[in-house]
PDB file of C-alpha atoms in Angstrom:
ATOM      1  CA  UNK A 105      -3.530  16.099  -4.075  1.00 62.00           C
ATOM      2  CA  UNK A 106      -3.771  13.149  -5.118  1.00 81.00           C
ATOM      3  CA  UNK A 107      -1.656   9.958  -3.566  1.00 92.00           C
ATOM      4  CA  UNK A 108      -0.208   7.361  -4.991  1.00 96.00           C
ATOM      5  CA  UNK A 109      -0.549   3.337  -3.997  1.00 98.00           C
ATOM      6  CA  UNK A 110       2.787   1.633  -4.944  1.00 98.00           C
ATOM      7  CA  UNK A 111       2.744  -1.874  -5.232  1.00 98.00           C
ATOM      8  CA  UNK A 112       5.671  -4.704  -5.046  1.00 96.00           C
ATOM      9  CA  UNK A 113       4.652  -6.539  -7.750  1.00 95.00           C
ATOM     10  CA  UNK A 114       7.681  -9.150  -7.266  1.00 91.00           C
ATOM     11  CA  UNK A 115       6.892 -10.024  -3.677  1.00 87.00           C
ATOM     12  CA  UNK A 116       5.976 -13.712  -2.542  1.00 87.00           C
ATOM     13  CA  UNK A 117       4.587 -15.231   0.097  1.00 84.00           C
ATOM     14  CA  UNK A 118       6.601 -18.164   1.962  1.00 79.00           C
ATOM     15  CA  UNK A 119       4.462 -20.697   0.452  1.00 81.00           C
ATOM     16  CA  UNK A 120       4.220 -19.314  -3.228  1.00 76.00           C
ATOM     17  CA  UNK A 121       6.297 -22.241  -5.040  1.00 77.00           C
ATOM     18  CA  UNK A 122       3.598 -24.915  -2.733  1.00 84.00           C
ATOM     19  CA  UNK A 123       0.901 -23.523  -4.412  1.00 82.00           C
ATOM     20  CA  UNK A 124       2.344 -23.360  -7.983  1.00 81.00           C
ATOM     21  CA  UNK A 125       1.077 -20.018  -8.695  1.00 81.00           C
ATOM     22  CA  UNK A 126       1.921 -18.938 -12.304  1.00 86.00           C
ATOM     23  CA  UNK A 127       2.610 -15.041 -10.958  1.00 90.00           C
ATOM     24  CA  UNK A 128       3.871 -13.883  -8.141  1.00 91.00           C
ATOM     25  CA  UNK A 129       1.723 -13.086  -5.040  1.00 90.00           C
ATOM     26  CA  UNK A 130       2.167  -9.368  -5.669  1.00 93.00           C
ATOM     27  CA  UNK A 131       1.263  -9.682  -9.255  1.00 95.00           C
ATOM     28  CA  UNK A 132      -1.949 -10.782  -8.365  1.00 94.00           C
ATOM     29  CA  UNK A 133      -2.580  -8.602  -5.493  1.00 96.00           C
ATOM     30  CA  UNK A 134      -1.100  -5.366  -7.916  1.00 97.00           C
ATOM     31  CA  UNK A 135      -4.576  -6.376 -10.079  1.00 97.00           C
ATOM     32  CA  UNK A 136      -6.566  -6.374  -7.178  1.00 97.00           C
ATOM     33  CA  UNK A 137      -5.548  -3.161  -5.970  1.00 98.00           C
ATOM     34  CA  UNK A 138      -5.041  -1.414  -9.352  1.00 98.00           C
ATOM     35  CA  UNK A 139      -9.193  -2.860  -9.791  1.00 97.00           C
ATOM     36  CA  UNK A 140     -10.366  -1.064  -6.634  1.00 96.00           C
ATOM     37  CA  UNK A 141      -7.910   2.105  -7.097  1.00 97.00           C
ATOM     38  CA  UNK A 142      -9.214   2.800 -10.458  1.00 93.00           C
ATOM     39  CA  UNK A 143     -12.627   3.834  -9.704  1.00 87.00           C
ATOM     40  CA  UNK A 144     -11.158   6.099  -6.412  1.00 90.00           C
ATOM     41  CA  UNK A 145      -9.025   8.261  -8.333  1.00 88.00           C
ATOM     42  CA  UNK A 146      -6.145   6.680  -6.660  1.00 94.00           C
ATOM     43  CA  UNK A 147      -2.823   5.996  -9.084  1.00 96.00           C
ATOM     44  CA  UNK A 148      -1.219   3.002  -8.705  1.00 98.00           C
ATOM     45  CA  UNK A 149       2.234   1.775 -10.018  1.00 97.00           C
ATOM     46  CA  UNK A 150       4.025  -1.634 -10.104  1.00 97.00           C
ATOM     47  CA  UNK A 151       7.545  -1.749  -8.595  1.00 97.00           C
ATOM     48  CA  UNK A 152       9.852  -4.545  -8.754  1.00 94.00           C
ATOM     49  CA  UNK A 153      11.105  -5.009  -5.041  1.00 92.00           C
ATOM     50  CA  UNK A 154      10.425  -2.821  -1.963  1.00 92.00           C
ATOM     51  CA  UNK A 155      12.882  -5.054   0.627  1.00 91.00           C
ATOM     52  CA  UNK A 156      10.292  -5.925   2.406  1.00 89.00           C
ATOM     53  CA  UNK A 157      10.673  -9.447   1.205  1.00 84.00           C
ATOM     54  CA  UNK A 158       9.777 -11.235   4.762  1.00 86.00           C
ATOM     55  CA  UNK A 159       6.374  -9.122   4.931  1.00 88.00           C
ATOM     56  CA  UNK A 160       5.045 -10.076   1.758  1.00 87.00           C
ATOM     57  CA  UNK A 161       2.639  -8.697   0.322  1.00 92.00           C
ATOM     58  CA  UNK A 162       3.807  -5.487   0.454  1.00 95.00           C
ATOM     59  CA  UNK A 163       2.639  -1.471  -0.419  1.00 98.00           C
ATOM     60  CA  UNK A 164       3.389   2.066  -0.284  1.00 97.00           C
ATOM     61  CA  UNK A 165       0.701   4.818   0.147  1.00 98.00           C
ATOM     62  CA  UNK A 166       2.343   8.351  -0.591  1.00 96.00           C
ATOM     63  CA  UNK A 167       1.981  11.862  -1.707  1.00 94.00           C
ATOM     64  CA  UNK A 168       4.047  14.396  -2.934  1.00 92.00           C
ATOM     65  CA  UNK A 169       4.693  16.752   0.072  1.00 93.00           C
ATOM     66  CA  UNK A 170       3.067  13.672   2.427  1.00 95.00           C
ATOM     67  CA  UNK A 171       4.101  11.462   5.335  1.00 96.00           C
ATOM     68  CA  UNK A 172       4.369   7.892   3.266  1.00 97.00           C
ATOM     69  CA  UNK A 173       3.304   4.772   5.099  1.00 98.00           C
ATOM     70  CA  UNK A 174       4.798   1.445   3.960  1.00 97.00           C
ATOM     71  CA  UNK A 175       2.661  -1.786   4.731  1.00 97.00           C
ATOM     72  CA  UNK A 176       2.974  -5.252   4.321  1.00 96.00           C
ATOM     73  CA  UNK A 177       1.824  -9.227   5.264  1.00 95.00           C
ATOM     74  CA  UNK A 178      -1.212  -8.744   3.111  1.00 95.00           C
ATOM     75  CA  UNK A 179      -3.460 -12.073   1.939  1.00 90.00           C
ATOM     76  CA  UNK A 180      -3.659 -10.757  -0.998  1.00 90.00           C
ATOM     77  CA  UNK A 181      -7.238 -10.751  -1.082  1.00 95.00           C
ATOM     78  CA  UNK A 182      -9.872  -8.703  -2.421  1.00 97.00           C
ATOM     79  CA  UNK A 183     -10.846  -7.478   0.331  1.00 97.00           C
ATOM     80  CA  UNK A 184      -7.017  -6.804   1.478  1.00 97.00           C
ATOM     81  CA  UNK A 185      -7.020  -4.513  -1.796  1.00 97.00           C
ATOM     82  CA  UNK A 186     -10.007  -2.517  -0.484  1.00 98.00           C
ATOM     83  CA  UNK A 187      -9.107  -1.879   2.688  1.00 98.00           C
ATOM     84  CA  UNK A 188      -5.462   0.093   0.918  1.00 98.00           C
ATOM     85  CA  UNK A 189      -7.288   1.538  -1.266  1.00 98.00           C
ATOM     86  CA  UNK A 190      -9.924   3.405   1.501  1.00 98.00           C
ATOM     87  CA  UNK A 191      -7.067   4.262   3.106  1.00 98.00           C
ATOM     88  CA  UNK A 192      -5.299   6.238   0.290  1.00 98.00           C
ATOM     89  CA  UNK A 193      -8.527   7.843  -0.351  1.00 97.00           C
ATOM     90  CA  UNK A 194      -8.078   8.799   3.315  1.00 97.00           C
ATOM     91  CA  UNK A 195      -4.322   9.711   2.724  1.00 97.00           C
ATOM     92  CA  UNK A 196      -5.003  11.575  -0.013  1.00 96.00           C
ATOM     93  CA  UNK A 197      -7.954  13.792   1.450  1.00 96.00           C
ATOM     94  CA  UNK A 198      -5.579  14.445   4.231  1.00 96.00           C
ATOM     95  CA  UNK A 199      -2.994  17.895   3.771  1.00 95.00           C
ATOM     96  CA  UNK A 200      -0.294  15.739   5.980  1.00 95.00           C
ATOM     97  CA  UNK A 201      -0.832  12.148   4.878  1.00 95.00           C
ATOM     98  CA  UNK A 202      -1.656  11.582   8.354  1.00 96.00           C
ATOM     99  CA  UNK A 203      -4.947   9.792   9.223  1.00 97.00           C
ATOM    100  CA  UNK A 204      -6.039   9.564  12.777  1.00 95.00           C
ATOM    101  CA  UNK A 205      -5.916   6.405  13.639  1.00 95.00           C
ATOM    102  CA  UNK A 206      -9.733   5.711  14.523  1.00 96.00           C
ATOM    103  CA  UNK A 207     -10.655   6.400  10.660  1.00 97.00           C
ATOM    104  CA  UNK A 208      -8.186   3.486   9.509  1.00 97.00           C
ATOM    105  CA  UNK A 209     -10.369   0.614   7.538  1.00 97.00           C
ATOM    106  CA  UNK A 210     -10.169  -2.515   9.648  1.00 97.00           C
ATOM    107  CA  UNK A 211      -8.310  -4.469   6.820  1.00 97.00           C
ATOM    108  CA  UNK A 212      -4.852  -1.814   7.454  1.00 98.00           C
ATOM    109  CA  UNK A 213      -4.523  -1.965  11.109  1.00 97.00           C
ATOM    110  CA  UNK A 214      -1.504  -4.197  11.829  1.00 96.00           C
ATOM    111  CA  UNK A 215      -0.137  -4.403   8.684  1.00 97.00           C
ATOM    112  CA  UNK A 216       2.012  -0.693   9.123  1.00 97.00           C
ATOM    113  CA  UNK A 217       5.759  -1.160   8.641  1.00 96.00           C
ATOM    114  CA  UNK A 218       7.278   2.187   8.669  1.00 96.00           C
ATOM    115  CA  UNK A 219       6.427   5.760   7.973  1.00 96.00           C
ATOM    116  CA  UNK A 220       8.630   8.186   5.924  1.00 96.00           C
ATOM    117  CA  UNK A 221       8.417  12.065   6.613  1.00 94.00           C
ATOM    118  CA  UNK A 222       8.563  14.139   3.699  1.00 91.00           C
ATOM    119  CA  UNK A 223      11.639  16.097   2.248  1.00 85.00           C
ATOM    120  CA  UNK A 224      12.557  19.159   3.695  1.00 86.00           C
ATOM    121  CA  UNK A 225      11.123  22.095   0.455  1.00 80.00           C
ATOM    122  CA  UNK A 226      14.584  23.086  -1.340  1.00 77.00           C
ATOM    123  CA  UNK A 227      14.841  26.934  -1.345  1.00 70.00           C
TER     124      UNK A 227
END
């Protein structure tokens, strides 16, 4: 099953209005990632806020059925991009959602915020 990369496309980073950017810190990152995810097989989808305002720049890797994993204080580089994108590949191979943690790319360790179980199947 595939698994999705969602992406705060409003988030900033504390110095964004120093270096008179002309769109916002996840804006630019979103293109990175979406870049990357697009030859993976990975969707990708722009979302307005995630709350995670003080860990800017910030994502959600999830799956229907999966344990989601939200991440965040991201560069916003291309290699940042890279490194979420091998790990939803990852997430996405895995039935759970869970990857053990030796298999993470380099570029997500550190940057996990919280991890959301999956709903309970409705009968």
């Amino acid at each position: 099953m595939t698994s999705w990369i969602t992406i705060c496309a409003g988030c900033k980073r504390a110095d964004w209005g120093e270096r008179g950017m002309d769109k916002t810190d996840g804006e630019a990152f979103a293109e990175l990632i979406e870049a990357a995810a697009q030859t993976a097989g990975i969707n990708t989808r722009r979302v307005t806020c995630t709350m995670g305002c003080e860990r800017a720049c910030n994502v959600i890797v999830q799956g229907a059925g999966k344990i989601s994993y939200s991440l965040g204080m991201f560069d916003a580089t291309p290699s940042d991009a890279q490194a979420i994108v091998d790990y939803a590949i990852m997430h996405s191979e895995s039935e759970t959602g869970q990857v053990p943690f030796r298999q993470w790319p380099i570029g997500v360790k550190g940057h996990f915020v919280s991890r959301h179980i999956p709903l309970p199947e409705q009968n």
